[in-house]
Amino acid sequence: MLSLSKLAILGLGLISQASAVILQNGQVRETNFPNTRLESFSASSYRTYPANASEISYKGRWDSKYVSWWSAPGIKFGYTGQTVAITFGNLTTDRVLVGYRIGGLDWIFTNITAGATHLLVSPETPGASLTGPINPWTFELRVSNWAYGIQIDSVHVAKGEKLIKIPDFGRRIEVIGDSLSAGMYTTYEGLTSWAYGLGAGLGNTEYSVTGYPGICAADQDCWGNPRGQVHQWFYTSDTSWRASQIWGDNPEPWDFSKQPPADIVVINIGTNDHNQANNVSTEAYIDALGKIIQGIHGKWPKAQVVVMSLWLGFYQQGNTYLPNAPEGWVKEIQDLVKYFNSDKYLREPLIYDGVTRKTTKLRPRKKEAPFVHWFNTRGILQHNDIGPQWHPTDVGAIKVASHLQQFVRIKFGWELEATGPEVWHETEYWNDESGY
């Protein structure tokens, strides 16, 4: 999906500004996103909750200004009545596309205007009057684009109604990555990425995706990202131009106490490091990846870490297709996984802090158990699962997420608990013809 400003550059400026535009295989997909902006808003007609209300749960990373960052951040709360409106702050990216839904019903998408109030639930909203089986009514909103964000100013319900705090799910997963994790070039970007699909598809799971396109593991400039994940994962904001405008050279360190520790952390990063244009050596990449794992272990000592092998696309060889070779430091990454599970590390583990840039010893009471796992992506994707822009298609993202879900189920005993509600939006492709 492209922003309207980019579409104008591409010569599509005649498309109505009232509706979002999605390019699907180079063609414009018809969309009918509702215009939810209120032209006039009278606070006296509502009960208003400020952005810091305890009833509002923030998903993913949000800064102290209540501005969202990284991929697929969101909010969730319960409510009474049939009305929910949200006032968005001026730091919202104008026209950013968000998905929202009631309970376990399908996602609804709308474009948000900075500084405006949007009526997202009314008696006319599909499902607004359905009282079960999810009770109280729950409202969830997620940002679709990895580069854009929203700022929450306040949430409104009808007079006499209220917001309700919804407890977090009992298990939690984090994905650390780059554009492949962030959802770049999938239909609804962050909300059709494999990382989102993994977290949401597991069901009854809190998930956070700290992925941003172009970023390297190594702490250097890669495709315009001034810092690498070995540094940026420890901060609230990502490496976008938007972050530099809001926070300059002093971004907020991420307060890891804001949310419970992740139980599982999945790492898929290194594709940009491996690209010769960024000139990252094998030693620099492995050092950075190792420090990311040390950082995770320091912040969340009980977390299990899954390191994915890198996939680097395919090429045609004669009358077939083959994966690009070499397949991205396979031996070096496997050796790193073995090191973290070795007696040498587990008896006296080292932890890293990306803010202080210090490596220190973590002294466990007893030898720790192995906690780093290798996930081999070879054989999951085929050449037509990668789009022309070198990123997974929607189907490719679904395949990666599905394999990871089964890996998590088998390796860690997590049952698959998403038993009906939509995960990916508009993926119902079928054939109504009985024959040709």
Coordinates of C-alpha atoms in Angstrom, one line a residue:
M1 CA 0.0 0.0 0.0
L2 CA 1.3 3.5 -0.9
S3 CA 0.5 6.8 0.7
L4 CA -1.5 9.3 -1.3
S5 CA 1.5 11.6 -1.6
K6 CA 3.6 8.7 -3.2
L7 CA 0.7 7.9 -5.5
A8 CA 0.6 11.4 -6.8
I9 CA 4.3 11.0 -7.6
L10 CA 3.5 7.9 -9.5
G11 CA 0.9 9.7 -11.6
L12 CA -2.1 8.5 -9.6
G13 CA -2.9 11.9 -8.2
L14 CA -6.4 11.9 -9.8
I15 CA -7.5 9.1 -7.4
S16 CA -10.0 10.5 -4.8
Q17 CA -8.4 11.7 -1.6
A18 CA -11.4 10.4 0.3
S19 CA -10.3 6.8 -0.1
A20 CA -7.1 4.8 0.5
V21 CA -5.4 3.2 -2.5
I22 CA -3.8 -0.2 -2.6
L23 CA -1.8 -1.3 -5.6
Q24 CA -2.2 -5.0 -6.1
N25 CA 0.1 -6.5 -8.8
G26 CA 0.4 -3.1 -10.3
Q27 CA -3.3 -2.6 -10.4
V28 CA -5.5 -0.4 -8.2
R29 CA -7.6 -2.5 -5.8
E30 CA -11.0 -1.1 -5.1
T31 CA -11.5 -0.2 -1.5
N32 CA -14.4 1.2 0.4
F33 CA -12.9 2.4 3.6
P34 CA -15.4 4.3 5.7
N35 CA -14.8 8.0 6.3
T36 CA -15.0 8.1 10.1
R37 CA -13.8 11.7 10.7
L38 CA -16.3 13.9 12.5
E39 CA -16.7 17.3 10.9
S40 CA -17.8 18.7 14.2
F41 CA -17.3 17.3 17.7
S42 CA -18.9 18.4 21.0
A43 CA -17.2 16.9 24.0
S44 CA -20.3 17.6 26.1
S45 CA -22.0 14.8 24.3
Y46 CA -19.4 12.2 25.4
R47 CA -17.6 10.8 28.4
T48 CA -13.9 11.4 27.7
Y49 CA -10.9 9.5 28.8
P50 CA -7.4 11.0 28.5
A51 CA -4.6 9.1 26.7
N52 CA -3.1 8.0 30.1
A53 CA -6.3 6.4 31.3
S54 CA -5.6 3.0 33.0
E55 CA -8.5 1.4 31.0
I56 CA -6.5 1.8 27.7
S57 CA -4.0 -0.9 27.0
Y58 CA -1.1 0.1 24.6
K59 CA 0.2 -2.7 22.4
G60 CA 3.7 -2.5 21.0
R61 CA 5.9 0.5 21.6
W62 CA 4.5 4.0 22.4
D63 CA 6.4 7.0 23.7
S64 CA 5.6 9.3 26.6
K65 CA 3.7 11.6 24.1
Y66 CA 1.4 8.6 23.3
V67 CA 2.8 8.3 19.8
S68 CA 3.1 4.9 18.2
W69 CA 6.3 3.3 16.7
W70 CA 7.5 0.3 14.8
S71 CA 5.1 -2.1 13.1
A72 CA 1.5 -2.8 14.0
P73 CA 1.3 -1.0 17.3
G74 CA -2.2 -0.6 18.8
I75 CA -4.6 0.0 21.6
K76 CA -7.3 -2.2 23.2
F77 CA -10.0 -1.6 25.7
G78 CA -13.5 -2.8 26.7
Y79 CA -16.5 -0.5 26.6
T80 CA -20.2 -0.2 27.3
G81 CA -22.7 1.3 25.0
Q82 CA -22.5 1.5 21.2
T83 CA -20.2 4.5 20.7
V84 CA -16.5 4.8 20.5
A85 CA -14.7 7.9 19.2
I86 CA -11.0 8.8 19.4
T87 CA -9.3 12.2 19.1
F88 CA -5.9 11.9 17.5
G89 CA -3.1 14.3 18.3
N90 CA -1.2 16.5 15.9
L91 CA 1.8 14.1 15.8
T92 CA -0.4 11.6 14.0
T93 CA 0.8 11.0 10.4
D94 CA -2.0 12.6 8.4
R95 CA -4.0 10.1 6.4
V96 CA -2.4 7.1 8.0
L97 CA -4.4 3.9 7.5
V98 CA -5.5 2.0 10.7
G99 CA -7.4 -1.2 11.2
Y100 CA -9.9 -1.5 14.0
R101 CA -12.5 -4.0 15.1
I102 CA -15.1 -5.0 17.7
G103 CA -14.5 -8.3 19.5
G104 CA -13.4 -11.0 17.1
L105 CA -15.1 -9.5 14.0
D106 CA -13.3 -8.6 10.8
W107 CA -10.9 -5.6 10.6
I108 CA -12.4 -2.3 9.3
F109 CA -9.9 0.1 7.8
T110 CA -10.0 3.9 7.8
N111 CA -7.7 6.8 7.2
I112 CA -6.9 9.1 10.1
T113 CA -6.7 12.9 10.0
A114 CA -4.1 14.4 12.4
G115 CA -5.8 16.5 15.1
A116 CA -9.3 15.2 14.3
T117 CA -11.8 13.1 16.1
H118 CA -13.0 9.9 14.4
L119 CA -16.2 8.1 15.2
L120 CA -15.2 4.4 15.0
V121 CA -18.1 2.7 16.6
S122 CA -21.7 3.7 16.3
P123 CA -25.0 1.9 16.4
E124 CA -24.6 1.5 12.6
T125 CA -21.2 -0.2 12.9
P126 CA -21.5 -3.9 12.0
G127 CA -21.5 -5.9 15.2
A128 CA -22.1 -2.9 17.5
S129 CA -25.3 -4.5 18.9
L130 CA -24.0 -8.0 19.3
T131 CA -23.5 -8.8 23.0
G132 CA -21.6 -12.1 23.0
P133 CA -19.8 -14.3 23.3
I134 CA -17.1 -11.7 23.9
N135 CA -18.3 -9.6 26.8
P136 CA -17.7 -6.8 27.6
W137 CA -17.4 -5.4 24.1
T138 CA -13.8 -5.0 23.2
F139 CA -12.3 -2.5 20.8
E140 CA -8.9 -3.0 19.2
L141 CA -7.0 -0.6 16.8
R142 CA -3.7 -1.2 15.0
V143 CA -1.6 1.0 12.7
S144 CA -1.1 -0.7 9.4
N145 CA 2.0 1.2 8.1
W146 CA 5.5 0.6 9.5
A147 CA 6.7 4.2 8.8
Y148 CA 3.7 6.1 10.0
G149 CA 2.1 6.5 13.4
I150 CA -0.7 7.9 15.5
Q151 CA -0.9 10.0 18.6
I152 CA -3.7 9.3 21.0
D153 CA -5.2 12.4 22.5
S154 CA -8.4 11.0 24.1
V155 CA -11.0 8.3 23.9
H156 CA -14.7 9.0 24.1
V157 CA -17.8 6.9 24.8
A158 CA -21.4 8.0 25.1
K159 CA -22.6 9.8 28.2
G160 CA -23.4 7.3 31.0
E161 CA -21.1 4.7 29.4
K162 CA -17.5 3.7 30.3
L163 CA -14.3 2.1 29.3
I164 CA -13.2 -1.2 30.9
K165 CA -9.7 -2.4 31.4
I166 CA -9.1 -5.7 29.5
P167 CA -6.5 -8.0 31.1
D168 CA -3.5 -9.0 28.9
F169 CA -3.3 -12.5 27.5
G170 CA -1.1 -14.8 29.5
R171 CA 1.6 -15.3 26.9
R172 CA 3.7 -12.8 25.0
I173 CA 5.9 -12.9 21.9
E174 CA 8.2 -10.3 20.4
V175 CA 9.6 -10.2 16.8
I176 CA 12.8 -8.3 16.1
G177 CA 13.6 -7.6 12.4
D178 CA 13.7 -5.4 9.4
S179 CA 11.3 -4.9 6.4
L180 CA 10.6 -8.6 6.1
S181 CA 9.1 -8.6 9.6
A182 CA 7.6 -5.1 9.3
G183 CA 5.4 -6.1 6.4
M184 CA 6.8 -4.0 3.7
Y185 CA 5.0 -4.6 0.4
T186 CA 2.3 -6.9 1.8
T187 CA -1.2 -5.7 1.2
Y188 CA -1.9 -4.1 4.6
E189 CA 1.8 -3.9 5.5
G190 CA 2.1 -4.3 9.3
L191 CA -1.3 -6.1 9.5
T192 CA -0.4 -8.6 6.8
S193 CA 3.3 -9.3 7.8
W194 CA 4.4 -12.7 8.8
A195 CA 5.4 -11.3 12.2
Y196 CA 1.9 -10.0 12.9
G197 CA 0.4 -13.2 11.6
L198 CA 2.6 -15.2 13.9
G199 CA 1.5 -13.3 17.0
A200 CA -2.1 -12.8 16.1
G201 CA -2.4 -16.3 14.6
L202 CA -1.2 -18.0 17.8
G203 CA -4.3 -16.6 19.5
N204 CA -4.6 -15.3 23.1
T205 CA -1.1 -13.9 22.7
E206 CA 0.3 -10.4 23.2
Y207 CA 2.6 -9.5 20.4
S208 CA 5.0 -6.7 19.5
V209 CA 6.9 -6.2 16.2
T210 CA 10.1 -4.1 16.5
G211 CA 10.9 -4.3 12.8
Y212 CA 11.8 -1.5 10.4
P213 CA 12.7 -1.6 6.7
G214 CA 16.3 -1.2 5.7
I215 CA 17.7 -1.5 9.2
C216 CA 20.8 -3.7 9.8
A217 CA 21.7 -5.6 12.9
A218 CA 25.1 -3.9 12.9
D219 CA 25.1 -0.3 14.3
Q220 CA 25.7 1.6 11.1
D221 CA 23.8 3.5 8.4
C222 CA 21.9 1.0 6.2
W223 CA 19.6 2.3 3.5
G224 CA 19.2 5.6 5.4
N225 CA 18.7 4.1 8.8
P226 CA 21.2 5.9 11.0
R227 CA 21.4 3.1 13.6
G228 CA 21.2 -0.7 13.7
Q229 CA 19.0 -2.9 15.8
V230 CA 21.8 -3.7 18.2
H231 CA 21.2 -0.1 19.3
Q232 CA 17.7 0.8 18.3
W233 CA 15.9 -2.2 19.9
F234 CA 16.7 -0.6 23.3
Y235 CA 14.8 2.6 22.3
T236 CA 11.1 3.4 22.1
S237 CA 11.1 4.9 18.6
D238 CA 12.3 3.4 15.3
T239 CA 14.8 4.9 12.8
S240 CA 12.3 6.8 10.7
W241 CA 12.4 10.4 9.5
R242 CA 9.3 10.9 11.7
A243 CA 11.3 9.8 14.8
S244 CA 14.1 12.3 14.0
Q245 CA 11.5 15.1 13.7
I246 CA 9.8 14.3 17.0
W247 CA 12.8 13.2 19.1
G248 CA 15.9 14.5 17.2
D249 CA 19.1 13.0 18.6
N250 CA 17.6 12.2 22.0
P251 CA 15.1 9.4 21.6
E252 CA 13.5 7.8 24.7
P253 CA 15.0 4.6 25.9
W254 CA 12.4 1.9 26.0
D255 CA 11.1 1.2 29.5
F256 CA 11.0 -2.5 29.5
S257 CA 9.0 -2.4 32.8
K258 CA 6.0 -1.0 30.9
Q259 CA 5.0 -4.5 29.7
P260 CA 5.5 -8.0 31.1
P261 CA 8.6 -9.8 29.7
A262 CA 8.3 -11.7 26.4
D263 CA 8.1 -15.5 26.7
I264 CA 9.5 -16.0 23.2
V265 CA 11.5 -13.6 21.0
V266 CA 11.9 -14.3 17.3
I267 CA 14.8 -12.7 15.5
N268 CA 14.9 -12.3 11.7
I269 CA 17.5 -9.8 10.8
G270 CA 20.6 -9.7 8.6
T271 CA 19.3 -9.4 5.1
N272 CA 20.4 -5.8 4.9
D273 CA 23.7 -6.6 6.6
H274 CA 24.3 -9.2 3.9
N275 CA 23.7 -6.8 1.1
Q276 CA 27.0 -5.7 -0.3
A277 CA 25.8 -2.1 -0.7
N278 CA 25.9 -1.7 3.1
N279 CA 29.4 -3.1 3.5
V280 CA 28.9 -5.0 6.7
S281 CA 31.5 -7.7 7.5
T282 CA 30.6 -11.1 8.7
E283 CA 32.4 -10.3 12.0
A284 CA 30.4 -7.1 12.5
Y285 CA 27.1 -8.8 11.8
I286 CA 27.7 -11.8 14.1
D287 CA 28.9 -9.4 16.9
A288 CA 25.8 -7.3 16.6
L289 CA 23.5 -10.4 16.5
G290 CA 25.2 -11.8 19.5
K291 CA 24.7 -8.5 21.4
I292 CA 21.0 -8.4 20.5
I293 CA 20.7 -11.9 22.0
Q294 CA 22.7 -10.8 25.1
G295 CA 20.4 -7.8 25.3
I296 CA 17.3 -9.9 25.2
H297 CA 18.7 -12.2 27.9
G298 CA 19.5 -9.3 30.1
K299 CA 16.1 -7.7 29.8
W300 CA 14.1 -10.9 29.8
P301 CA 16.2 -13.7 31.4
K302 CA 13.5 -16.3 31.0
A303 CA 12.7 -15.6 27.4
Q304 CA 13.3 -18.3 24.7
V305 CA 15.0 -16.9 21.6
V306 CA 14.4 -18.2 18.1
V307 CA 16.9 -17.2 15.5
M308 CA 15.6 -17.5 11.9
S309 CA 17.9 -18.3 9.0
L310 CA 18.0 -15.6 6.3
W311 CA 16.3 -16.0 3.0
L312 CA 17.7 -14.0 0.1
G313 CA 15.4 -14.6 -2.8
F314 CA 15.6 -16.8 -5.8
Y315 CA 17.0 -16.8 -9.4
Q316 CA 16.2 -18.7 -12.5
Q317 CA 18.8 -21.3 -13.4
G318 CA 17.9 -22.8 -16.8
N319 CA 14.6 -24.5 -16.5
T320 CA 14.1 -24.1 -12.8
Y321 CA 14.5 -21.7 -9.9
L322 CA 17.1 -21.9 -7.1
P323 CA 17.7 -19.9 -3.9
N324 CA 20.3 -17.3 -4.0
A325 CA 23.6 -18.5 -2.6
P326 CA 25.2 -18.3 -0.2
E327 CA 22.0 -18.4 1.9
G328 CA 23.1 -15.8 4.4
W329 CA 25.8 -16.8 7.0
V330 CA 24.1 -20.1 7.8
K331 CA 27.2 -21.7 9.5
E332 CA 28.1 -18.5 11.3
I333 CA 24.6 -18.1 12.8
Q334 CA 24.4 -21.7 13.7
D335 CA 27.7 -21.5 15.5
L336 CA 26.4 -18.4 17.4
V337 CA 23.3 -20.4 18.5
K338 CA 25.6 -23.2 19.7
Y339 CA 27.7 -20.8 21.6
F340 CA 24.8 -19.4 23.5
N341 CA 23.7 -22.9 24.5
S342 CA 27.2 -24.0 25.5
D343 CA 28.5 -24.5 29.0
K344 CA 30.9 -21.7 28.5
Y345 CA 28.1 -19.2 28.1
L346 CA 25.4 -20.7 30.4
R347 CA 27.7 -21.0 33.4
E348 CA 28.6 -17.3 33.2
P349 CA 26.3 -15.5 30.7
L350 CA 27.0 -12.1 29.4
I351 CA 24.3 -9.4 28.9
Y352 CA 24.4 -6.3 26.8
D353 CA 22.7 -2.9 27.2
G354 CA 22.3 -1.0 23.9
V355 CA 21.9 2.3 25.8
T356 CA 25.0 2.2 27.8
R357 CA 26.8 0.0 25.3
K358 CA 28.2 -2.1 28.1
T359 CA 28.5 -5.8 28.3
T360 CA 28.4 -7.3 31.8
K361 CA 28.2 -10.7 33.5
L362 CA 24.9 -12.1 34.6
R363 CA 25.5 -14.3 37.6
P364 CA 22.8 -17.0 37.7
R365 CA 22.3 -19.0 40.9
K366 CA 22.9 -22.2 38.9
K367 CA 23.9 -23.1 35.4
E368 CA 21.2 -21.9 33.0
A369 CA 19.3 -24.1 30.5
P370 CA 19.8 -23.6 26.7
F371 CA 17.5 -20.9 25.5
V372 CA 18.5 -20.1 21.9
H373 CA 16.9 -22.0 19.0
W374 CA 17.6 -22.2 15.3
F375 CA 14.7 -22.0 12.9
N376 CA 15.5 -23.0 9.3
T377 CA 13.5 -21.2 6.7
R378 CA 14.8 -23.2 3.8
G379 CA 12.0 -24.8 1.8
I380 CA 9.2 -22.6 3.1
L381 CA 9.2 -20.0 0.4
Q382 CA 9.3 -20.6 -3.4
H383 CA 10.2 -18.1 -6.0
N384 CA 6.6 -16.9 -6.6
D385 CA 6.2 -16.2 -2.9
I386 CA 8.6 -13.3 -3.3
G387 CA 7.2 -10.2 -5.0
P388 CA 9.0 -8.0 -7.5
Q389 CA 10.2 -5.8 -4.7
W390 CA 12.1 -8.7 -3.1
H391 CA 9.7 -9.1 -0.2
P392 CA 7.1 -11.9 0.7
T393 CA 3.7 -11.7 -0.9
D394 CA 0.7 -12.0 1.3
V395 CA 0.8 -15.8 0.7
G396 CA 4.5 -15.9 1.4
A397 CA 3.9 -14.1 4.7
I398 CA 1.1 -16.6 5.6
K399 CA 3.4 -19.5 4.9
V400 CA 6.2 -18.2 7.1
A401 CA 3.9 -17.4 9.9
S402 CA 2.2 -20.8 9.7
H403 CA 5.5 -22.7 9.9
L404 CA 6.6 -20.6 12.8
Q405 CA 3.3 -21.2 14.6
Q406 CA 3.9 -25.0 14.3
F407 CA 7.5 -24.6 15.4
V408 CA 6.3 -22.7 18.5
R409 CA 3.6 -25.3 19.2
I410 CA 6.0 -28.3 19.0
K411 CA 9.1 -26.7 20.6
F412 CA 7.4 -24.8 23.4
G413 CA 4.1 -26.5 23.9
W414 CA 1.9 -23.5 23.0
E415 CA -1.4 -24.6 21.7
L416 CA -2.9 -22.7 18.7
E417 CA -5.7 -20.7 20.2
A418 CA -6.9 -18.6 17.3
T419 CA -10.1 -20.4 16.6
G420 CA -12.1 -18.2 14.2
P421 CA -11.5 -14.4 14.3
E422 CA -9.9 -12.9 11.2
V423 CA -6.1 -12.6 11.2
W424 CA -5.3 -11.5 7.6
H425 CA -7.8 -9.3 5.9
E426 CA -9.1 -9.9 2.4
T427 CA -7.4 -13.2 1.7
E428 CA -10.5 -15.1 0.7
Y429 CA -9.5 -16.3 -2.8
W430 CA -11.7 -19.1 -4.1
N431 CA -13.2 -20.5 -7.3
D432 CA -17.0 -20.5 -7.8
E433 CA -16.8 -22.4 -11.1
S434 CA -17.4 -26.2 -11.0
G435 CA -15.5 -26.7 -14.2
Y436 CA -13.7 -25.0 -17.1

